[in-house]
Amino acid sequence: MAPISFLIACLLAFTLEIFFSPPVSSSAALLSNSKYSSSMKDLIKLGEGCVNHPEDVSVVVRNGALYTATRDGWVKYFILQNETLVNWKHIDSNTFLGITTTKEGDVIVCDTEKGLLKVSEAGVEVLDPNVRFTNDVIEASDGSLYFTVSSKKYTPAEYYKDLVEGKPHGQLLKYDPELEETIVLHEGFYFANGVALSKDEKFVVVCESWKFRCRRYWLKGPRQGRLESFIEHLPGGPDNINLAPDGSFWVALIKMNQTGVRAIQSCPDKWKLLQAYPELINLLIPLGNDAGARIVKVDTHGKIIMDFNDPNATYISFVTSAVEFEDNLYMASIQSKFVGKLPLNTPEAELAPKATI
């Protein structure tokens, strides 16, 4: 065990690194108000008190229904025409993360313990029980499912260990429904989180939360099989990502202290420091009102073109997913008991300055 004086010295150095070192770039700063940000003051709370910490949302366009999976085991949906909430299917689980809806109207759920699930009127089918820490999933037009595993080494309860270690344990995988087989497309992601298909389905974008970036994996064309940078130095850790109707992407950002993350990852005695002062994690990823909320819209060239920010969590906190449908942005948050609805046709939203980083 390291001497207490040494640990105190490390803690002091770590704290100074967090609070007094300048950020790498202006875009890599903590979530805060900027001239490029529009507020979330017009946010409407749907199903308040009846939706228990939803992590993701997905729309069945032909039905006008918005689906979500909650921490108390429910897959629910809103009929968006009248905003009625329907308790659809209950599953004995509290480990749901990302979801997507299929062309048949089923729901694919990432269950971090049970694997990849398909929920339909007929019931629940486990598509692949052998994957763990599945985080997000998207369906292609041929029925294939692309999904992420955040960490092969750590469990969801140990996410902070994955963060502190700072090694690439994440994966991008593909499930073939005809062969009923899963293959690994690429490994080496720093906490693989959200995944989204491009409008032409030529590539998928994978969010890497611990690196504050998204990368593009090519599925078709001359660059097939290649992994390339899509956007770097995001102003927060990217969580879920969803395709927008115009072909751009909505990315939910987690408030993180990037300087602090780099400092503890490079600390030679990180594990002793974390064991002695576990509350350090709260300095890296704040919770509650300190978490704020931020969503950015990114074009196909990896440029931020729109930015919504609630730095003090006045209206919503810790947004983990955002999906656009009929001029509204629907948001999920693992710290809220509602689904947020933000109109995009308000004067403030329409006149919001476009951000470029």
CSV table of C-alpha atoms in Angstrom, one decimal:
chain,number,residue,atom,x,y,z
A,1,MET,CA,0.0,0.0,0.0
A,2,ALA,CA,1.4,3.4,-1.0
A,3,PRO,CA,2.1,5.8,1.9
A,4,ILE,CA,-0.8,8.1,2.7
A,5,SER,CA,1.5,11.1,2.1
A,6,PHE,CA,2.1,9.9,-1.5
A,7,LEU,CA,-1.6,9.4,-2.2
A,8,ILE,CA,-2.4,12.9,-0.9
A,9,ALA,CA,0.3,14.3,-3.1
A,10,CYS,CA,-1.1,12.4,-6.1
A,11,LEU,CA,-4.6,13.6,-5.2
A,12,LEU,CA,-3.4,17.2,-5.0
A,13,ALA,CA,-1.6,16.9,-8.3
A,14,PHE,CA,-4.6,15.3,-9.9
A,15,THR,CA,-7.0,18.0,-8.6
A,16,LEU,CA,-4.7,20.8,-9.9
A,17,GLU,CA,-4.5,19.0,-13.3
A,18,ILE,CA,-8.3,18.9,-13.5
A,19,PHE,CA,-9.1,22.5,-12.5
A,20,PHE,CA,-6.2,24.5,-13.6
A,21,SER,CA,-4.9,23.0,-16.9
A,22,PRO,CA,-6.2,24.5,-20.1
A,23,PRO,CA,-8.3,22.4,-22.4
A,24,VAL,CA,-6.9,20.9,-25.6
A,25,SER,CA,-9.1,23.1,-27.7
A,26,SER,CA,-12.2,25.3,-27.2
A,27,SER,CA,-14.4,22.4,-28.5
A,28,ALA,CA,-13.0,20.1,-25.9
A,29,ALA,CA,-14.0,22.2,-22.9
A,30,LEU,CA,-16.5,21.3,-20.3
A,31,LEU,CA,-20.1,21.7,-21.3
A,32,SER,CA,-21.0,25.3,-20.9
A,33,ASN,CA,-22.9,28.1,-22.7
A,34,SER,CA,-21.4,29.4,-25.8
A,35,LYS,CA,-22.4,31.7,-28.7
A,36,TYR,CA,-23.0,28.5,-30.7
A,37,SER,CA,-25.5,26.9,-28.3
A,38,SER,CA,-29.2,27.2,-28.2
A,39,SER,CA,-31.0,26.5,-24.9
A,40,MET,CA,-33.6,23.8,-24.1
A,41,LYS,CA,-36.1,26.1,-22.6
A,42,ASP,CA,-38.9,24.9,-24.9
A,43,LEU,CA,-38.5,21.3,-23.7
A,44,ILE,CA,-41.8,19.4,-23.0
A,45,LYS,CA,-41.8,16.5,-20.6
A,46,LEU,CA,-43.7,13.4,-21.9
A,47,GLY,CA,-44.9,10.7,-19.6
A,48,GLU,CA,-43.4,12.4,-16.5
A,49,GLY,CA,-43.2,10.1,-13.6
A,50,CYS,CA,-44.2,7.1,-15.8
A,51,VAL,CA,-40.9,6.5,-17.7
A,52,ASN,CA,-38.2,5.2,-15.4
A,53,HIS,CA,-34.8,6.4,-16.5
A,54,PRO,CA,-34.9,5.7,-20.3
A,55,GLU,CA,-31.5,5.4,-22.0
A,56,ASP,CA,-32.6,5.4,-25.6
A,57,VAL,CA,-35.5,6.3,-27.9
A,58,SER,CA,-36.4,5.1,-31.4
A,59,VAL,CA,-39.3,5.9,-33.8
A,60,VAL,CA,-41.5,3.6,-35.9
A,61,VAL,CA,-42.2,6.1,-38.7
A,62,ARG,CA,-45.2,4.4,-40.3
A,63,ASN,CA,-47.0,4.1,-36.9
A,64,GLY,CA,-45.9,7.5,-35.5
A,65,ALA,CA,-44.8,5.7,-32.3
A,66,LEU,CA,-41.8,6.5,-30.1
A,67,TYR,CA,-40.3,3.5,-28.3
A,68,THR,CA,-38.1,3.4,-25.2
A,69,ALA,CA,-36.8,0.8,-22.7
A,70,THR,CA,-36.7,1.7,-19.1
A,71,ARG,CA,-34.7,0.6,-16.1
A,72,ASP,CA,-37.7,-1.2,-14.5
A,73,GLY,CA,-37.9,-3.7,-17.3
A,74,TRP,CA,-40.6,-2.0,-19.5
A,75,VAL,CA,-40.6,-1.5,-23.3
A,76,LYS,CA,-43.0,1.4,-23.7
A,77,TYR,CA,-44.1,3.6,-26.6
A,78,PHE,CA,-45.8,6.9,-27.1
A,79,ILE,CA,-48.4,7.4,-29.8
A,80,LEU,CA,-47.1,10.7,-30.9
A,81,GLN,CA,-50.3,12.0,-32.4
A,82,ASN,CA,-51.8,12.4,-29.0
A,83,GLU,CA,-48.8,11.7,-26.8
A,84,THR,CA,-50.5,8.7,-25.2
A,85,LEU,CA,-48.1,6.4,-23.3
A,86,VAL,CA,-48.5,2.6,-23.7
A,87,ASN,CA,-46.9,0.0,-21.4
A,88,TRP,CA,-46.2,-2.6,-24.1
A,89,LYS,CA,-44.0,-5.4,-22.9
A,90,HIS,CA,-42.4,-6.2,-19.5
A,91,ILE,CA,-39.2,-8.1,-19.3
A,92,ASP,CA,-37.5,-9.3,-16.1
A,93,SER,CA,-34.5,-7.1,-16.4
A,94,ASN,CA,-33.1,-3.8,-15.3
A,95,THR,CA,-30.1,-3.7,-17.6
A,96,PHE,CA,-31.5,-2.2,-20.8
A,97,LEU,CA,-29.4,0.3,-22.8
A,98,GLY,CA,-29.8,1.1,-26.5
A,99,ILE,CA,-32.7,0.1,-28.6
A,100,THR,CA,-33.8,0.3,-32.3
A,101,THR,CA,-37.0,-0.4,-34.1
A,102,THR,CA,-37.1,-2.7,-37.2
A,103,LYS,CA,-38.9,-2.5,-40.5
A,104,GLU,CA,-41.4,-5.1,-39.2
A,105,GLY,CA,-42.1,-2.9,-36.2
A,106,ASP,CA,-40.3,-5.1,-33.6
A,107,VAL,CA,-37.9,-3.6,-31.1
A,108,ILE,CA,-34.3,-4.7,-30.7
A,109,VAL,CA,-33.0,-4.1,-27.2
A,110,CYS,CA,-29.4,-4.2,-25.9
A,111,ASP,CA,-29.5,-5.9,-22.5
A,112,THR,CA,-26.1,-5.8,-20.9
A,113,GLU,CA,-26.6,-9.1,-19.2
A,114,LYS,CA,-29.0,-11.1,-21.4
A,115,GLY,CA,-27.5,-10.1,-24.7
A,116,LEU,CA,-29.3,-8.9,-27.9
A,117,LEU,CA,-33.1,-9.2,-27.6
A,118,LYS,CA,-35.9,-8.9,-30.1
A,119,VAL,CA,-39.2,-7.8,-28.6
A,120,SER,CA,-42.4,-8.3,-30.6
A,121,GLU,CA,-46.1,-8.9,-30.1
A,122,ALA,CA,-45.3,-12.6,-29.9
A,123,GLY,CA,-42.9,-12.0,-27.0
A,124,VAL,CA,-39.2,-11.8,-26.3
A,125,GLU,CA,-36.5,-13.7,-28.3
A,126,VAL,CA,-32.8,-13.7,-27.4
A,127,LEU,CA,-31.0,-13.3,-30.6
A,128,ASP,CA,-27.5,-13.7,-29.2
A,129,PRO,CA,-27.1,-14.7,-25.5
A,130,ASN,CA,-23.3,-14.8,-25.8
A,131,VAL,CA,-22.6,-11.0,-26.0
A,132,ARG,CA,-22.3,-8.9,-22.8
A,133,PHE,CA,-22.3,-5.2,-22.3
A,134,THR,CA,-24.1,-4.5,-25.5
A,135,ASN,CA,-24.7,-0.8,-25.7
A,136,ASP,CA,-26.5,0.3,-28.9
A,137,VAL,CA,-27.9,-1.3,-32.1
A,138,ILE,CA,-29.2,-0.3,-35.5
A,139,GLU,CA,-30.9,-2.3,-38.2
A,140,ALA,CA,-29.9,-2.1,-41.9
A,141,SER,CA,-32.4,-2.4,-44.8
A,142,ASP,CA,-31.4,-6.1,-45.3
A,143,GLY,CA,-32.3,-6.9,-41.7
A,144,SER,CA,-28.7,-7.1,-40.4
A,145,LEU,CA,-28.0,-5.6,-37.0
A,146,TYR,CA,-25.0,-3.5,-36.2
A,147,PHE,CA,-24.3,-3.2,-32.5
A,148,THR,CA,-21.6,-2.2,-30.0
A,149,VAL,CA,-20.1,-3.9,-27.0
A,150,SER,CA,-18.7,-1.2,-24.8
A,151,SER,CA,-16.1,-3.3,-23.0
A,152,LYS,CA,-15.0,-6.9,-23.3
A,153,LYS,CA,-13.1,-6.6,-20.0
A,154,TYR,CA,-15.4,-4.8,-17.6
A,155,THR,CA,-19.1,-5.0,-16.7
A,156,PRO,CA,-21.5,-2.1,-16.7
A,157,ALA,CA,-21.0,-1.7,-13.0
A,158,GLU,CA,-17.3,-1.4,-13.6
A,159,TYR,CA,-17.5,1.2,-16.3
A,160,TYR,CA,-15.4,3.6,-14.2
A,161,LYS,CA,-12.6,1.0,-14.3
A,162,ASP,CA,-12.7,1.0,-18.1
A,163,LEU,CA,-12.6,4.8,-18.1
A,164,VAL,CA,-9.6,5.0,-15.7
A,165,GLU,CA,-7.6,2.2,-17.4
A,166,GLY,CA,-8.1,4.0,-20.7
A,167,LYS,CA,-7.6,1.0,-22.9
A,168,PRO,CA,-9.6,0.0,-26.1
A,169,HIS,CA,-11.8,-2.9,-25.0
A,170,GLY,CA,-14.8,-2.0,-27.2
A,171,GLN,CA,-16.2,-3.7,-30.3
A,172,LEU,CA,-18.4,-3.2,-33.4
A,173,LEU,CA,-20.4,-6.4,-34.3
A,174,LYS,CA,-22.8,-7.5,-36.9
A,175,TYR,CA,-25.7,-10.0,-36.4
A,176,ASP,CA,-27.0,-11.8,-39.5
A,177,PRO,CA,-30.6,-12.8,-38.9
A,178,GLU,CA,-30.6,-15.4,-41.7
A,179,LEU,CA,-27.6,-17.2,-40.5
A,180,GLU,CA,-28.3,-16.4,-36.8
A,181,GLU,CA,-24.7,-15.6,-36.4
A,182,THR,CA,-22.7,-12.7,-34.9
A,183,ILE,CA,-19.3,-11.6,-36.2
A,184,VAL,CA,-16.9,-9.0,-34.9
A,185,LEU,CA,-16.3,-6.3,-37.6
A,186,HIS,CA,-13.8,-4.3,-35.6
A,187,GLU,CA,-12.2,-4.1,-32.2
A,188,GLY,CA,-10.2,-1.5,-30.3
A,189,PHE,CA,-12.7,1.1,-29.4
A,190,TYR,CA,-12.4,3.3,-26.3
A,191,PHE,CA,-15.8,2.5,-24.8
A,192,ALA,CA,-17.9,1.8,-27.9
A,193,ASN,CA,-21.2,3.5,-27.3
A,194,GLY,CA,-23.7,4.7,-29.9
A,195,VAL,CA,-23.9,3.4,-33.4
A,196,ALA,CA,-25.7,4.8,-36.5
A,197,LEU,CA,-26.0,3.9,-40.2
A,198,SER,CA,-25.5,6.5,-42.8
A,199,LYS,CA,-28.5,7.3,-45.0
A,200,ASP,CA,-27.0,5.4,-47.9
A,201,GLU,CA,-25.8,2.6,-45.6
A,202,LYS,CA,-22.3,2.9,-46.9
A,203,PHE,CA,-20.9,3.3,-43.4
A,204,VAL,CA,-21.7,3.2,-39.7
A,205,VAL,CA,-20.6,5.8,-37.1
A,206,VAL,CA,-19.4,4.5,-33.7
A,207,CYS,CA,-19.1,6.8,-30.7
A,208,GLU,CA,-16.1,6.4,-28.5
A,209,SER,CA,-17.0,8.0,-25.2
A,210,TRP,CA,-13.5,8.0,-23.5
A,211,LYS,CA,-11.8,9.5,-26.5
A,212,PHE,CA,-14.5,12.3,-27.1
A,213,ARG,CA,-14.8,11.3,-30.8
A,214,CYS,CA,-16.7,9.3,-33.3
A,215,ARG,CA,-15.2,7.0,-36.0
A,216,ARG,CA,-16.6,5.8,-39.3
A,217,TYR,CA,-16.4,2.2,-40.4
A,218,TRP,CA,-17.0,1.6,-44.1
A,219,LEU,CA,-19.4,-1.2,-45.1
A,220,LYS,CA,-19.4,-0.7,-48.8
A,221,GLY,CA,-17.3,0.8,-51.6
A,222,PRO,CA,-13.5,1.0,-52.1
A,223,ARG,CA,-12.9,1.8,-48.4
A,224,GLN,CA,-14.9,-1.2,-47.2
A,225,GLY,CA,-13.6,-2.6,-43.9
A,226,ARG,CA,-11.6,0.6,-43.1
A,227,LEU,CA,-12.0,2.6,-39.9
A,228,GLU,CA,-11.5,6.3,-40.2
A,229,SER,CA,-12.0,9.4,-38.1
A,230,PHE,CA,-15.4,11.0,-38.3
A,231,ILE,CA,-15.3,13.8,-35.7
A,232,GLU,CA,-12.7,14.5,-33.0
A,233,HIS,CA,-12.5,16.8,-29.9
A,234,LEU,CA,-16.2,16.7,-29.2
A,235,PRO,CA,-17.3,18.9,-26.3
A,236,GLY,CA,-18.3,15.9,-24.2
A,237,GLY,CA,-18.2,12.1,-24.3
A,238,PRO,CA,-20.5,10.9,-27.2
A,239,ASP,CA,-23.2,8.6,-26.0
A,240,ASN,CA,-25.9,7.5,-28.5
A,241,ILE,CA,-26.1,8.7,-32.1
A,242,ASN,CA,-29.1,8.7,-34.4
A,243,LEU,CA,-29.5,9.5,-38.1
A,244,ALA,CA,-31.5,12.7,-38.8
A,245,PRO,CA,-33.9,12.9,-41.7
A,246,ASP,CA,-31.6,15.1,-43.7
A,247,GLY,CA,-28.7,12.6,-43.5
A,248,SER,CA,-26.8,14.3,-40.6
A,249,PHE,CA,-26.5,12.8,-37.1
A,250,TRP,CA,-27.8,13.8,-33.7
A,251,VAL,CA,-25.2,13.0,-31.0
A,252,ALA,CA,-26.0,13.1,-27.2
A,253,LEU,CA,-23.0,14.2,-25.2
A,254,ILE,CA,-22.0,13.3,-21.6
A,255,LYS,CA,-20.5,16.0,-19.5
A,256,MET,CA,-16.9,14.9,-18.8
A,257,ASN,CA,-13.8,16.6,-17.5
A,258,GLN,CA,-11.5,15.8,-20.4
A,259,THR,CA,-8.4,17.1,-18.7
A,260,GLY,CA,-9.1,15.0,-15.6
A,261,VAL,CA,-9.7,11.9,-17.7
A,262,ARG,CA,-6.4,12.3,-19.4
A,263,ALA,CA,-4.7,13.0,-16.1
A,264,ILE,CA,-6.0,9.9,-14.2
A,265,GLN,CA,-5.4,7.6,-17.3
A,266,SER,CA,-1.8,8.6,-17.3
A,267,CYS,CA,-1.3,8.4,-13.6
A,268,PRO,CA,1.0,5.4,-12.7
A,269,ASP,CA,-0.7,4.8,-9.4
A,270,LYS,CA,-4.3,5.3,-10.7
A,271,TRP,CA,-5.7,2.2,-9.0
A,272,LYS,CA,-4.3,3.1,-5.6
A,273,LEU,CA,-5.5,6.6,-6.0
A,274,LEU,CA,-9.0,5.5,-7.0
A,275,GLN,CA,-9.2,2.9,-4.2
A,276,ALA,CA,-8.3,5.6,-1.7
A,277,TYR,CA,-10.5,8.3,-3.2
A,278,PRO,CA,-13.4,6.7,-5.2
A,279,GLU,CA,-15.3,10.0,-5.3
A,280,LEU,CA,-12.8,11.1,-7.9
A,281,ILE,CA,-15.0,9.5,-10.5
A,282,ASN,CA,-17.6,12.2,-9.7
A,283,LEU,CA,-15.1,14.8,-10.8
A,284,LEU,CA,-14.7,13.1,-14.1
A,285,ILE,CA,-18.4,12.4,-14.9
A,286,PRO,CA,-20.7,14.6,-12.8
A,287,LEU,CA,-24.2,13.4,-12.0
A,288,GLY,CA,-27.5,15.1,-11.0
A,289,ASN,CA,-27.8,18.8,-11.9
A,290,ASP,CA,-24.0,19.0,-12.3
A,291,ALA,CA,-24.3,16.7,-15.3
A,292,GLY,CA,-26.0,19.3,-17.6
A,293,ALA,CA,-27.3,18.1,-21.0
A,294,ARG,CA,-26.0,18.7,-24.5
A,295,ILE,CA,-26.9,17.5,-28.0
A,296,VAL,CA,-25.1,18.3,-31.2
A,297,LYS,CA,-26.1,17.8,-34.8
A,298,VAL,CA,-23.1,16.7,-37.0
A,299,ASP,CA,-23.1,16.7,-40.8
A,300,THR,CA,-21.7,13.9,-43.0
A,301,HIS,CA,-18.3,15.6,-43.0
A,302,GLY,CA,-18.0,15.5,-39.2
A,303,LYS,CA,-18.8,19.2,-38.6
A,304,ILE,CA,-21.1,20.4,-35.8
A,305,ILE,CA,-24.0,22.3,-37.4
A,306,MET,CA,-26.4,22.7,-34.5
A,307,ASP,CA,-26.0,22.7,-30.7
A,308,PHE,CA,-28.5,22.5,-27.9
A,309,ASN,CA,-27.2,22.9,-24.4
A,310,ASP,CA,-28.6,22.9,-20.8
A,311,PRO,CA,-25.4,23.3,-18.8
A,312,ASN,CA,-27.2,23.5,-15.4
A,313,ALA,CA,-29.8,20.8,-16.1
A,314,THR,CA,-32.6,23.4,-15.7
A,315,TYR,CA,-34.9,21.4,-18.0
A,316,ILE,CA,-33.2,18.0,-18.4
A,317,SER,CA,-30.0,16.3,-17.3
A,318,PHE,CA,-27.6,13.7,-18.7
A,319,VAL,CA,-29.3,13.2,-22.1
A,320,THR,CA,-28.1,9.9,-23.5
A,321,SER,CA,-30.0,9.8,-26.8
A,322,ALA,CA,-31.9,12.1,-29.2
A,323,VAL,CA,-33.9,11.3,-32.3
A,324,GLU,CA,-35.6,13.6,-34.7
A,325,PHE,CA,-39.2,13.1,-36.0
A,326,GLU,CA,-41.6,15.6,-37.6
A,327,ASP,CA,-39.7,18.7,-36.5
A,328,ASN,CA,-39.3,17.6,-32.9
A,329,LEU,CA,-36.3,16.2,-31.1
A,330,TYR,CA,-37.1,13.4,-28.6
A,331,MET,CA,-34.6,12.9,-25.8
A,332,ALA,CA,-33.9,10.1,-23.4
A,333,SER,CA,-32.0,10.4,-20.1
A,334,ILE,CA,-30.9,7.8,-17.6
A,335,GLN,CA,-31.4,10.4,-14.9
A,336,SER,CA,-34.9,11.4,-15.8
A,337,LYS,CA,-38.4,9.9,-15.4
A,338,PHE,CA,-39.8,11.3,-18.7
A,339,VAL,CA,-38.9,11.6,-22.3
A,340,GLY,CA,-38.0,15.1,-23.5
A,341,LYS,CA,-39.6,16.7,-26.6
A,342,LEU,CA,-37.9,19.7,-28.0
A,343,PRO,CA,-39.6,21.5,-30.9
A,344,LEU,CA,-37.2,22.3,-33.7
A,345,ASN,CA,-39.5,24.9,-35.4
A,346,THR,CA,-39.4,27.5,-32.7
A,347,PRO,CA,-37.8,30.8,-33.5
A,348,GLU,CA,-34.8,30.1,-31.2
A,349,ALA,CA,-34.2,26.7,-32.7
A,350,GLU,CA,-34.5,27.9,-36.3
A,351,LEU,CA,-32.3,30.9,-35.7
A,352,ALA,CA,-29.7,29.1,-33.6
A,353,PRO,CA,-26.2,29.9,-34.8
A,354,LYS,CA,-24.5,27.0,-36.5
A,355,ALA,CA,-21.4,25.7,-34.8
A,356,THR,CA,-18.3,24.5,-36.5
A,357,ILE,CA,-15.4,22.8,-34.9
